[in-house]
Coordinates of C-alpha atoms in Angstrom, one line a residue:
M8 CA 155.4 91.2 67.4
R9 CA 158.7 92.4 66.0
V10 CA 158.1 95.1 63.3
L11 CA 160.5 96.4 60.7
V12 CA 159.3 99.9 59.7
A13 CA 160.3 101.3 56.3
N14 CA 159.8 105.1 56.0
A15 CA 160.8 106.2 52.5
G16 CA 161.1 110.0 52.0
S17 CA 162.3 112.0 49.0
S18 CA 165.9 112.1 50.2
S19 CA 166.3 109.2 52.7
L20 CA 165.1 105.8 53.8
K21 CA 164.6 105.4 57.5
L22 CA 164.5 101.8 58.7
R23 CA 163.7 100.8 62.3
V24 CA 163.1 97.6 64.0
L25 CA 160.6 97.9 66.9
E26 CA 160.2 95.2 69.5
A27 CA 156.9 94.2 70.9
D28 CA 157.2 96.9 73.5
D29 CA 158.0 99.5 70.8
R30 CA 161.6 99.7 71.9
V31 CA 163.9 100.5 69.0
S32 CA 166.3 97.7 68.6
A33 CA 167.9 98.7 65.3
R34 CA 167.8 101.8 63.1
A35 CA 169.4 103.1 59.9
D36 CA 169.1 106.3 57.9
L37 CA 170.1 105.4 54.3
P38 CA 170.6 108.1 51.7
V39 CA 168.5 108.2 48.6
V40 CA 170.4 109.4 45.5
A41 CA 168.5 110.8 42.5
H42 CA 165.3 109.4 44.0
R43 CA 166.8 105.9 44.0
M44 CA 167.5 103.7 47.0
D45 CA 170.6 101.6 47.4
A46 CA 169.4 98.0 47.4
S47 CA 172.7 96.6 48.4
A48 CA 172.9 98.9 51.5
I49 CA 169.4 97.6 52.6
E50 CA 170.5 94.0 52.2
R51 CA 173.7 94.6 54.2
W52 CA 171.7 96.3 57.0
L53 CA 169.2 93.5 57.2
A54 CA 171.7 90.7 57.3
P55 CA 172.5 90.7 61.1
L56 CA 168.9 91.6 62.3
G57 CA 167.5 88.1 62.7
R58 CA 163.8 87.4 62.7
V59 CA 161.3 90.0 61.6
D60 CA 157.6 89.2 62.1
V61 CA 156.1 91.8 59.8
V62 CA 157.2 94.8 57.7
G63 CA 155.3 98.1 57.9
H64 CA 155.7 100.5 55.0
R65 CA 155.0 104.2 54.8
V66 CA 153.2 105.0 51.5
V67 CA 152.4 108.6 50.9
H68 CA 149.3 108.3 48.8
G69 CA 146.4 105.8 49.1
G70 CA 144.0 107.7 46.9
A71 CA 140.3 107.2 47.6
E72 CA 140.8 103.4 47.4
F73 CA 142.9 102.9 50.6
T74 CA 141.3 104.4 53.7
C75 CA 143.2 102.3 56.2
A76 CA 146.4 100.2 56.4
V77 CA 146.3 97.0 54.2
R78 CA 148.3 93.8 53.9
V79 CA 150.2 94.0 50.6
D80 CA 149.8 91.6 47.7
D81 CA 150.4 91.9 44.0
G82 CA 147.0 93.4 43.5
V83 CA 147.6 96.1 46.1
V84 CA 151.0 96.9 44.5
H85 CA 149.2 97.3 41.1
E86 CA 146.7 99.7 42.5
L87 CA 149.4 101.7 44.3
E88 CA 151.4 102.0 41.0
A89 CA 148.3 103.6 39.4
L90 CA 148.5 106.4 42.0
C91 CA 152.1 107.4 41.2
D92 CA 150.9 110.5 39.2
L93 CA 149.4 111.9 42.4
A94 CA 152.7 111.7 44.3
P95 CA 155.5 111.5 41.8
L96 CA 158.3 112.4 44.2
H97 CA 157.4 109.9 46.9
Q98 CA 155.2 107.1 45.6
P99 CA 157.7 105.5 43.1
L100 CA 160.4 105.4 45.8
S101 CA 158.1 103.9 48.4
L102 CA 157.1 101.2 45.9
A103 CA 160.8 100.5 45.0
V104 CA 161.5 100.0 48.7
L105 CA 158.4 97.8 49.1
A106 CA 159.5 95.6 46.1
E107 CA 163.0 95.3 47.5
L108 CA 161.9 94.3 51.0
R109 CA 159.4 91.9 49.7
R110 CA 162.2 90.3 47.7
L111 CA 164.6 90.2 50.7
L112 CA 162.0 89.1 53.3
P113 CA 159.6 87.0 51.2
D114 CA 158.3 85.0 54.3
A115 CA 157.3 88.1 56.3
P116 CA 153.9 89.7 55.7
H117 CA 154.1 93.3 54.4
V118 CA 151.6 96.1 55.4
A119 CA 151.2 99.4 53.7
C120 CA 150.3 102.4 55.9
F121 CA 149.2 105.6 54.2
D122 CA 149.7 109.3 54.9
T123 CA 146.3 110.0 53.3
A124 CA 144.3 107.4 55.1
F125 CA 143.9 109.3 58.4
H126 CA 142.1 112.0 56.5
A127 CA 139.6 109.6 54.8
T128 CA 137.2 110.7 57.5
L129 CA 137.0 114.3 56.3
P130 CA 133.3 115.1 55.8
P131 CA 132.1 116.0 52.3
E132 CA 132.1 119.7 53.0
A133 CA 135.8 119.6 53.9
S134 CA 136.9 117.2 51.2
T135 CA 135.0 118.6 48.2
Y136 CA 136.3 121.2 45.8
A137 CA 133.8 123.6 44.2
L138 CA 134.6 122.3 40.7
P139 CA 132.4 121.1 37.9
A140 CA 130.8 117.8 38.8
E141 CA 132.0 116.1 35.7
W142 CA 135.6 117.0 36.6
R143 CA 135.3 115.6 40.1
A144 CA 133.6 112.4 38.8
R145 CA 136.0 111.8 35.9
W146 CA 139.3 112.5 37.7
G147 CA 138.5 112.0 41.3
L148 CA 139.4 115.5 42.3
R149 CA 139.1 116.0 46.0
R150 CA 141.0 117.0 49.1
F151 CA 143.1 114.1 50.4
G152 CA 145.3 115.6 53.1
F153 CA 148.8 114.4 54.0
H154 CA 151.1 113.8 57.0
G155 CA 148.3 111.6 58.3
L156 CA 150.7 109.2 60.1
S157 CA 152.2 112.1 62.0
H158 CA 148.8 113.7 62.8
A159 CA 147.4 110.3 63.9
Y160 CA 150.3 109.7 66.3
A161 CA 150.4 113.2 67.7
S162 CA 146.6 113.3 68.4
R163 CA 146.7 109.7 69.8
R164 CA 149.6 110.7 72.1
A165 CA 147.8 114.0 73.1
R166 CA 144.7 112.0 74.2
A167 CA 146.9 109.8 76.3
L168 CA 148.7 112.8 77.9
T169 CA 145.6 114.8 78.6
G170 CA 143.1 112.1 79.4
D171 CA 140.0 113.8 78.1
A172 CA 140.9 116.0 75.0
R173 CA 138.2 115.5 72.3
R174 CA 139.0 118.5 70.1
I175 CA 142.7 118.5 69.1
V176 CA 144.6 120.7 66.6
T177 CA 147.8 118.9 65.5
C178 CA 150.5 121.1 64.0
H179 CA 153.0 119.1 62.0
L180 CA 155.6 121.8 61.3
G181 CA 158.7 120.6 59.4
A182 CA 160.1 121.2 55.9
G183 CA 156.5 120.2 54.9
A184 CA 153.9 121.6 57.2
S185 CA 150.2 120.9 57.8
L186 CA 147.5 121.1 60.4
A187 CA 144.7 118.8 61.3
A188 CA 141.5 119.1 63.3
V189 CA 141.0 115.8 65.1
L190 CA 137.6 115.4 66.7
D191 CA 137.1 112.2 68.8
A192 CA 140.1 110.6 67.1
R193 CA 138.9 111.4 63.6
S194 CA 140.3 113.9 61.2
V195 CA 137.6 116.4 60.2
E196 CA 139.7 119.1 58.6
T197 CA 143.3 119.6 57.4
T198 CA 145.3 122.2 55.5
M199 CA 146.8 120.1 52.6
G200 CA 144.5 119.1 49.8
F201 CA 144.7 117.3 46.4
T202 CA 148.5 117.8 46.7
P203 CA 150.8 118.8 49.5
L204 CA 151.1 122.4 48.1
E205 CA 147.9 123.6 49.7
G206 CA 147.8 125.2 53.1
L207 CA 150.6 126.6 55.2
V208 CA 153.7 128.3 54.0
M209 CA 156.5 125.7 54.2
A210 CA 160.3 125.5 53.8
T211 CA 160.2 125.5 50.0
R212 CA 156.5 125.1 49.1
S213 CA 154.3 128.1 48.6
G214 CA 151.2 126.9 50.4
S215 CA 147.8 128.1 49.2
L216 CA 147.7 130.6 46.3
D217 CA 145.1 132.3 44.3
P218 CA 144.7 129.9 41.3
G219 CA 144.3 133.0 39.2
L220 CA 147.8 134.0 40.0
V221 CA 149.1 130.7 38.7
L222 CA 147.0 131.1 35.5
W223 CA 148.3 134.6 35.1
L224 CA 151.9 133.4 35.3
E225 CA 151.3 130.7 32.7
Q226 CA 149.6 133.1 30.3
H227 CA 152.0 136.1 30.7
T228 CA 155.4 134.6 31.3
G229 CA 155.5 131.6 29.0
M230 CA 156.5 129.3 31.9
S231 CA 155.5 125.7 31.3
A232 CA 153.4 123.7 33.8
D233 CA 156.5 121.8 34.8
A234 CA 158.5 125.0 35.5
L235 CA 155.7 126.5 37.5
A236 CA 155.3 123.2 39.5
D237 CA 159.1 123.2 40.2
A238 CA 159.0 126.8 41.4
L239 CA 156.0 126.3 43.7
E240 CA 157.4 123.1 45.1
H241 CA 161.1 123.8 45.4
R242 CA 161.8 127.6 45.2
S243 CA 158.9 129.2 47.1
G244 CA 157.9 129.2 50.8
L245 CA 160.5 130.5 53.2
L246 CA 163.3 130.0 50.6
G247 CA 161.5 132.2 48.2
L248 CA 160.8 134.9 50.8
A249 CA 164.2 135.0 52.5
G250 CA 166.6 132.9 50.6
T251 CA 166.7 130.1 53.2
A252 CA 164.5 127.2 54.1
D253 CA 166.2 126.7 57.5
M254 CA 164.0 128.0 60.3
R255 CA 167.0 128.3 62.6
E256 CA 168.9 130.6 60.2
L257 CA 165.7 132.5 59.6
E258 CA 165.1 133.2 63.3
A259 CA 168.7 134.3 63.8
R260 CA 168.6 136.7 60.8
A261 CA 165.2 138.1 62.0
A262 CA 166.7 138.7 65.4
A263 CA 169.5 140.7 63.7
C264 CA 166.8 142.9 62.0
D265 CA 167.1 141.3 58.6
V266 CA 164.0 142.7 56.7
A267 CA 163.5 139.7 54.4
A268 CA 163.8 137.2 57.3
R269 CA 161.3 139.2 59.4
L270 CA 158.8 139.3 56.6
A271 CA 159.2 135.5 56.0
L272 CA 158.7 134.7 59.6
D273 CA 155.7 137.1 59.8
V274 CA 154.1 135.5 56.7
Y275 CA 154.7 132.0 58.0
L276 CA 153.2 132.8 61.4
H277 CA 150.2 134.7 59.9
R278 CA 149.2 131.7 57.9
L279 CA 149.9 129.3 60.8
R280 CA 147.6 131.3 63.2
A281 CA 144.9 131.6 60.7
G282 CA 145.1 127.9 60.0
I283 CA 144.9 126.9 63.6
A284 CA 141.8 129.1 64.1
A285 CA 140.2 127.5 61.0
M286 CA 140.9 124.0 62.4
T287 CA 139.3 125.1 65.7
A288 CA 136.2 126.4 64.0
A289 CA 135.8 123.0 62.2
M290 CA 135.4 121.4 65.7
G291 CA 133.5 124.2 67.4
G292 CA 136.3 124.7 69.9
I293 CA 139.7 123.3 71.0
D294 CA 140.8 121.2 74.0
A295 CA 144.4 120.7 73.1
I296 CA 147.0 122.0 70.6
V297 CA 150.0 119.8 69.7
F298 CA 153.2 120.9 68.1
T299 CA 155.3 118.2 66.3
G300 CA 157.8 118.0 63.5
G301 CA 161.3 119.5 63.3
V302 CA 160.1 123.1 63.7
G303 CA 157.2 122.3 65.9
E304 CA 159.4 120.4 68.4
N305 CA 162.5 122.6 68.3
S306 CA 161.4 126.3 67.8
P307 CA 160.1 127.9 71.0
L308 CA 159.8 131.1 69.1
V309 CA 157.4 129.7 66.5
R310 CA 155.3 128.1 69.2
A311 CA 155.2 131.3 71.3
R312 CA 154.4 133.6 68.4
A313 CA 151.7 131.3 67.1
A314 CA 150.1 131.2 70.5
E315 CA 150.2 135.0 70.9
G316 CA 147.4 135.3 68.4
L317 CA 145.3 132.5 69.8
G318 CA 144.5 133.6 73.3
F319 CA 140.9 134.1 72.3
L320 CA 140.7 130.4 71.7
G321 CA 142.0 129.6 75.2
V322 CA 145.6 128.8 74.0
R323 CA 148.2 130.3 76.4
L324 CA 151.8 129.1 76.8
D325 CA 154.0 129.1 79.9
A326 CA 157.1 130.9 78.8
A327 CA 159.5 128.8 80.9
R328 CA 158.0 125.5 79.9
N329 CA 158.0 126.5 76.3
A330 CA 161.6 127.5 76.3
T331 CA 163.0 124.3 77.9
G332 CA 162.6 120.5 77.9
A333 CA 162.7 117.6 75.6
G334 CA 160.4 114.7 74.7
D335 CA 156.7 114.7 75.3
R336 CA 155.9 117.7 77.4
A337 CA 153.1 120.2 78.4
I338 CA 153.9 123.8 77.6
G339 CA 150.6 125.4 78.4
A340 CA 150.0 128.1 81.1
A341 CA 148.4 127.0 84.3
G342 CA 144.6 127.4 84.1
A343 CA 144.6 127.8 80.3
P344 CA 141.3 126.4 78.9
A345 CA 143.2 124.5 76.2
S346 CA 146.2 122.2 76.8
A347 CA 149.3 122.9 74.8
L348 CA 151.8 120.1 74.2
V349 CA 155.0 119.2 72.3
V350 CA 155.1 115.7 71.0
P351 CA 158.1 114.4 69.1
A352 CA 157.2 113.0 65.7
R353 CA 157.2 109.2 65.7
E354 CA 155.7 108.0 62.4
D355 CA 157.5 104.7 63.0
L356 CA 155.3 104.1 66.1
Q357 CA 152.2 104.9 64.2
I358 CA 153.2 102.6 61.4
A359 CA 153.9 99.8 63.8
H360 CA 150.6 100.4 65.6
E361 CA 148.6 100.2 62.3
T362 CA 150.7 97.2 61.1
R363 CA 150.0 95.3 64.3
A364 CA 146.3 96.1 64.0
V365 CA 146.1 94.7 60.5
M366 CA 147.9 91.5 61.5
S367 CA 145.7 91.1 64.6
A368 CA 142.6 91.4 62.4
V369 CA 144.0 88.7 60.0
T370 CA 144.7 86.3 62.8

């Protein structure tokens, strides 16, 4: 089954055609300007491709309604439009791409795959906020979790590489960052919540804050809710701490004894280690830890310093393995109780996997 995968982010649209063996036969990375995609560029790229059996779309938010991938029809589109307020940066663009590809490829079935769906298995104690019952009932307030396609792929790949890992902590570390506790292939805890702001320190996002601090800022500074949201989303995290959101620059500056860079790296790693320990506690132990995403795949320093504080959990890295290599690889020390892996992020493979599963169920 030949699958066209459409992965719409906030600044780019990644298109890939995967053959039946998951070989990438065509790819494009099209820019998104002012949160709008270039319809004519998509049409030009599609023209020489030939037959596409099915189109799989990444959609960030499925709310409580969509807990697995679904075949798209007009009713599904209508329900997804109602969720735009929950993901205003990503959802509208994903829906615009979906509409355009349905127009250009009307004879191909289209399947929506959700970043939130993998975390639909969170138990009530992990998904429920301690808020008034009437609020939770009226507005559907709960922890959704995100990066689910990446966590699903990384944990699935880890099981294949280790053969027997049941309790896996997946670390998606990129511009956005989150962790997941995956027990027997099911997400049972994660760091992001109602929005992607919760959890780890990220490139420009603050991560978890005392809500009283946000209330204090609103009451004492006169900043509007929109201004606060913009600051927490785009001007905080590593950028707020050290003036850069680039981990490579941060590491270089820290090595040169830049005080702000060292503090930013220390804060980032402190939150990361604490989060990994929390994920482990949710499963009663850990069999494997997986690093993925731009930072997770490419920063031996972050992996090494994260593991330094996790020896009591059985996580120990081999320095030489951690420092070199590419692709899927084991970086754990010989004899360490928990396996340690690096797995390149391949959301496209997870989208194709879920898309094929939907189509197999239909037929």
